């Protein structure tokens, strides 16, 4: 019964929307939370800023499409990402019916070397929300959702560690937390909370005029449980 049904089944009798993935690539640089945007080189919204995104192939998983988007649109790879939200408003794309699954990706500032893809005039990092340009499609809504999700997860996960290099100082880590939370933290309270999650290395900072600082590494925990590298 099942085989006969599948042989006679005609998928053309149903309309099929296209599926895309859109990527919110976030970093912390110059004391600010920043997002990567690209200026579109083709319609619709030619010349406007938008999030990197690609259509999902028929033989492609969502996660594979995200990896391809990172590679094709920015030249980046091996970056933490997680699914954010699905956007399905009718008319959100003037070309056709498009359902988009947005992903939030996090990268330390030391890895910032994006390149413009084939359909892109240029790429740039923009401070959130201070320096954002007008954005194409519903990408401004996507960004607000990502920032809200990110700030909400700082307290109960170790997601902030994705914004620092493998070795970091405690003041550097505290500054990341303060930027994400939007307020200053007491040094003693922060260190009491964070020390179980890090381990001290034998390395010290170099090339500084003041006393060298101890470098630390992430010990592991909830951040690792959520990890989804591509």
Tab-separated table of C-alpha atoms in Angstrom:
chain	number	residue	atom	x	y	z
A	1	UNK	CA	0.000	0.000	0.000
A	2	UNK	CA	2.713	2.439	0.971
A	3	UNK	CA	4.783	1.740	-2.165
A	4	UNK	CA	1.775	2.038	-4.486
A	5	UNK	CA	0.764	5.306	-2.849
A	6	UNK	CA	4.237	6.808	-3.251
A	7	UNK	CA	4.480	5.724	-6.905
A	8	UNK	CA	1.196	7.451	-7.725
A	9	UNK	CA	1.689	10.480	-5.507
A	10	UNK	CA	1.877	13.782	-7.440
A	11	UNK	CA	3.705	16.491	-5.403
A	12	UNK	CA	2.852	19.069	-8.074
A	13	UNK	CA	-0.735	19.198	-6.784
A	14	UNK	CA	0.472	21.239	-3.806
A	15	UNK	CA	2.170	24.601	-3.866
A	16	UNK	CA	5.629	24.468	-2.332
A	17	UNK	CA	7.314	27.483	-0.730
A	18	UNK	CA	11.054	27.992	-0.926
A	19	UNK	CA	13.136	27.616	2.240
A	20	UNK	CA	16.093	29.825	3.113
A	21	UNK	CA	18.495	30.243	6.008
A	22	UNK	CA	19.539	33.691	7.214
A	23	UNK	CA	22.582	34.149	9.408
A	24	UNK	CA	23.056	36.591	12.274
A	25	UNK	CA	26.825	36.623	12.713
A	26	UNK	CA	27.703	38.460	15.934
A	27	UNK	CA	30.984	39.494	17.496
A	28	UNK	CA	32.342	41.903	20.103
A	29	UNK	CA	34.845	44.456	18.841
A	30	UNK	CA	35.972	47.855	20.180
A	31	UNK	CA	33.757	47.397	23.221
A	32	UNK	CA	30.582	46.917	21.164
A	33	UNK	CA	28.334	44.081	20.070
A	34	UNK	CA	28.437	43.994	16.254
A	35	UNK	CA	26.595	42.175	13.466
A	36	UNK	CA	27.861	41.319	9.990
A	37	UNK	CA	25.771	42.783	7.163
A	38	UNK	CA	26.233	42.652	3.408
A	39	UNK	CA	25.195	45.153	0.746
A	40	UNK	CA	23.116	43.334	-1.869
A	41	UNK	CA	24.379	43.426	-5.455
A	42	UNK	CA	21.130	42.250	-7.075
A	43	UNK	CA	17.350	42.742	-6.734
A	44	UNK	CA	15.299	42.702	-4.654
A	45	UNK	CA	16.641	45.442	-2.375
A	46	UNK	CA	19.699	45.982	-4.567
A	47	UNK	CA	22.162	48.252	-2.761
A	48	UNK	CA	20.514	47.679	0.638
A	49	UNK	CA	22.103	46.047	3.653
A	50	UNK	CA	20.923	42.580	4.660
A	51	UNK	CA	21.918	39.527	6.650
A	52	UNK	CA	23.890	36.807	4.846
A	53	UNK	CA	21.537	34.125	3.575
A	54	UNK	CA	21.060	31.320	1.037
A	55	UNK	CA	18.250	29.128	-0.259
A	56	UNK	CA	18.292	25.552	1.040
A	57	UNK	CA	18.917	22.882	-1.587
A	58	UNK	CA	16.575	19.900	-1.988
A	59	UNK	CA	19.301	17.482	-0.848
A	60	UNK	CA	20.673	19.776	1.848
A	61	UNK	CA	20.012	19.916	5.581
A	62	UNK	CA	19.465	23.261	7.276
A	63	UNK	CA	22.788	22.969	9.092
A	64	UNK	CA	24.619	22.205	5.840
A	65	UNK	CA	23.014	25.256	4.267
A	66	UNK	CA	24.248	27.388	7.190
A	67	UNK	CA	27.789	26.054	6.663
A	68	UNK	CA	27.555	26.878	2.962
A	69	UNK	CA	26.213	30.332	3.759
A	70	UNK	CA	29.166	31.004	6.050
A	71	UNK	CA	31.632	29.840	3.422
A	72	UNK	CA	30.056	31.469	0.359
A	73	UNK	CA	28.905	34.734	1.892
A	74	UNK	CA	31.686	35.469	4.414
A	75	UNK	CA	34.571	33.020	3.868
A	76	UNK	CA	34.307	31.913	7.528
A	77	UNK	CA	34.066	28.378	8.939
A	78	UNK	CA	34.212	26.425	12.234
A	79	UNK	CA	31.947	28.868	14.030
A	80	UNK	CA	29.417	28.213	16.798
A	81	UNK	CA	25.801	28.618	15.666
A	82	UNK	CA	22.323	27.766	16.879
A	83	UNK	CA	18.851	27.943	15.372
A	84	UNK	CA	17.004	31.094	16.343
A	85	UNK	CA	13.507	31.338	14.843
A	86	UNK	CA	11.434	30.522	11.756
A	87	UNK	CA	10.006	33.447	9.776
A	88	UNK	CA	7.011	32.717	7.559
A	89	UNK	CA	4.989	35.897	7.037
A	90	UNK	CA	3.300	35.998	3.636
A	91	UNK	CA	4.948	38.648	1.464
A	92	UNK	CA	8.178	38.841	3.465
A	93	UNK	CA	10.054	38.299	0.180
A	94	UNK	CA	8.744	40.065	-2.954
A	95	UNK	CA	10.072	37.325	-5.280
A	96	UNK	CA	8.072	34.339	-4.070
A	97	UNK	CA	6.798	32.581	-0.959
A	98	UNK	CA	9.908	32.116	1.201
A	99	UNK	CA	10.098	30.637	4.682
A	100	UNK	CA	13.373	31.503	6.391
A	101	UNK	CA	15.036	29.764	9.316
A	102	UNK	CA	17.361	32.183	11.067
A	103	UNK	CA	20.535	31.110	12.853
A	104	UNK	CA	22.654	33.000	15.355
A	105	UNK	CA	26.416	32.529	14.929
A	106	UNK	CA	29.084	33.829	17.314
A	107	UNK	CA	32.741	34.529	16.560
A	108	UNK	CA	35.644	36.073	18.535
A	109	UNK	CA	36.966	39.360	17.146
A	110	UNK	CA	40.365	37.754	16.430
A	111	UNK	CA	38.726	35.723	13.644
A	112	UNK	CA	37.163	38.656	11.794
A	113	UNK	CA	38.185	38.150	8.176
A	114	UNK	CA	34.915	38.056	6.191
A	115	UNK	CA	34.865	38.387	2.413
A	116	UNK	CA	32.053	39.486	0.096
A	117	UNK	CA	30.229	36.686	-1.722
A	118	UNK	CA	29.197	36.538	-5.385
A	119	UNK	CA	25.909	38.406	-4.900
A	120	UNK	CA	27.332	40.996	-2.531
A	121	UNK	CA	28.837	44.446	-3.133
A	122	UNK	CA	30.557	44.654	0.255
A	123	UNK	CA	30.387	43.374	3.818
A	124	UNK	CA	30.703	45.319	7.037
A	125	UNK	CA	30.395	45.074	10.811
A	126	UNK	CA	27.785	47.342	12.426
A	127	UNK	CA	27.386	48.174	16.117
A	128	UNK	CA	24.098	46.973	17.639
A	129	UNK	CA	21.907	48.968	17.882
A	130	UNK	CA	23.826	52.250	17.650
A	131	UNK	CA	25.022	52.175	14.033
A	132	UNK	CA	22.569	49.990	12.146
A	133	UNK	CA	21.507	50.990	8.628
A	134	UNK	CA	18.071	50.333	7.151
A	135	UNK	CA	17.846	46.612	6.402
A	136	UNK	CA	16.157	44.581	3.655
A	137	UNK	CA	13.314	42.087	4.097
A	138	UNK	CA	12.414	41.482	7.771
A	139	UNK	CA	16.052	41.290	8.838
A	140	UNK	CA	15.745	44.075	11.418
A	141	UNK	CA	13.192	41.931	13.255
A	142	UNK	CA	15.533	38.953	13.053
A	143	UNK	CA	18.339	40.981	14.599
A	144	UNK	CA	16.192	42.219	17.479
A	145	UNK	CA	15.170	38.623	18.165
A	146	UNK	CA	18.804	37.459	18.133
A	147	UNK	CA	19.994	40.151	20.537
A	148	UNK	CA	17.141	39.388	22.923
A	149	UNK	CA	17.923	35.662	22.793
A	150	UNK	CA	21.635	36.242	23.305
A	151	UNK	CA	21.225	38.517	26.312
A	152	UNK	CA	18.677	36.176	27.831
A	153	UNK	CA	21.099	33.233	27.664
A	154	UNK	CA	24.105	34.973	29.239
A	155	UNK	CA	22.987	34.275	32.807
A	156	UNK	CA	22.140	30.568	32.483
A	157	UNK	CA	24.642	29.336	29.856
A	158	UNK	CA	28.302	29.887	29.008
A	159	UNK	CA	27.497	31.310	25.578
A	160	UNK	CA	29.641	34.400	26.292
A	161	UNK	CA	32.796	32.270	25.978
A	162	UNK	CA	32.260	32.108	22.218
A	163	UNK	CA	33.209	35.797	22.032
A	164	UNK	CA	36.696	35.337	23.482
A	165	UNK	CA	39.760	33.587	22.019
A	166	UNK	CA	40.875	30.205	23.435
A	167	UNK	CA	43.049	32.048	25.989
A	168	UNK	CA	41.844	35.223	27.651
A	169	UNK	CA	42.227	37.332	30.760
A	170	UNK	CA	39.492	37.613	33.369
A	171	UNK	CA	39.051	41.368	32.729
A	172	UNK	CA	38.533	40.604	29.019
A	173	UNK	CA	35.892	38.022	29.859
A	174	UNK	CA	34.161	40.323	32.323
A	175	UNK	CA	33.994	43.050	29.691
A	176	UNK	CA	32.266	40.634	27.295
A	177	UNK	CA	29.643	39.859	29.942
A	178	UNK	CA	29.110	43.562	30.622
A	179	UNK	CA	28.639	44.364	26.927
A	180	UNK	CA	26.131	41.561	26.475
A	181	UNK	CA	24.191	42.385	29.636
A	182	UNK	CA	24.328	46.146	29.138
A	183	UNK	CA	25.615	47.057	32.604
A	184	UNK	CA	28.768	46.900	34.719
A	185	UNK	CA	29.515	43.987	37.045
A	186	UNK	CA	31.264	43.932	40.401
A	187	UNK	CA	34.697	42.379	39.944
A	188	UNK	CA	34.590	40.210	43.084
A	189	UNK	CA	31.102	38.860	42.383
A	190	UNK	CA	31.928	38.131	38.760
A	191	UNK	CA	35.104	36.227	39.589
A	192	UNK	CA	33.372	34.185	42.252
A	193	UNK	CA	30.769	33.128	39.701
A	194	UNK	CA	33.141	32.547	36.774
A	195	UNK	CA	36.184	30.854	38.343
A	196	UNK	CA	34.580	27.363	38.440
A	197	UNK	CA	34.132	27.607	34.651
A	198	UNK	CA	37.738	28.491	33.760
A	199	UNK	CA	41.212	27.143	34.391
A	200	UNK	CA	44.398	29.163	34.780
A	201	UNK	CA	47.189	28.477	32.289
A	202	UNK	CA	50.940	28.956	32.702
A	203	UNK	CA	50.830	31.769	30.133
A	204	UNK	CA	50.863	35.508	30.799
A	205	UNK	CA	50.002	38.428	28.537
A	206	UNK	CA	52.958	39.973	26.707
A	207	UNK	CA	53.868	43.322	25.231
A	208	UNK	CA	52.005	45.398	27.820
A	209	UNK	CA	53.375	48.352	29.782
A	210	UNK	CA	51.716	47.249	33.006
A	211	UNK	CA	52.083	44.035	34.967
A	212	UNK	CA	51.344	40.941	32.814
A	213	UNK	CA	47.983	39.243	33.423
A	214	UNK	CA	47.290	35.536	33.784
A	215	UNK	CA	45.663	33.859	30.782
A	216	UNK	CA	42.744	31.489	31.321
A	217	UNK	CA	40.942	28.826	29.297
A	218	UNK	CA	37.318	27.748	29.268
A	219	UNK	CA	36.880	24.655	31.450
A	220	UNK	CA	33.644	23.390	29.851
A	221	UNK	CA	29.980	23.225	30.774
A	222	UNK	CA	26.651	24.278	29.326
A	223	UNK	CA	28.327	26.101	26.464
A	224	UNK	CA	29.877	22.883	25.220
A	225	UNK	CA	26.559	21.057	25.454
A	226	UNK	CA	25.009	23.554	23.048
A	227	UNK	CA	27.943	23.598	20.637
A	228	UNK	CA	27.151	22.996	16.965
A	229	UNK	CA	30.289	23.649	14.924
A	230	UNK	CA	30.298	23.571	11.130
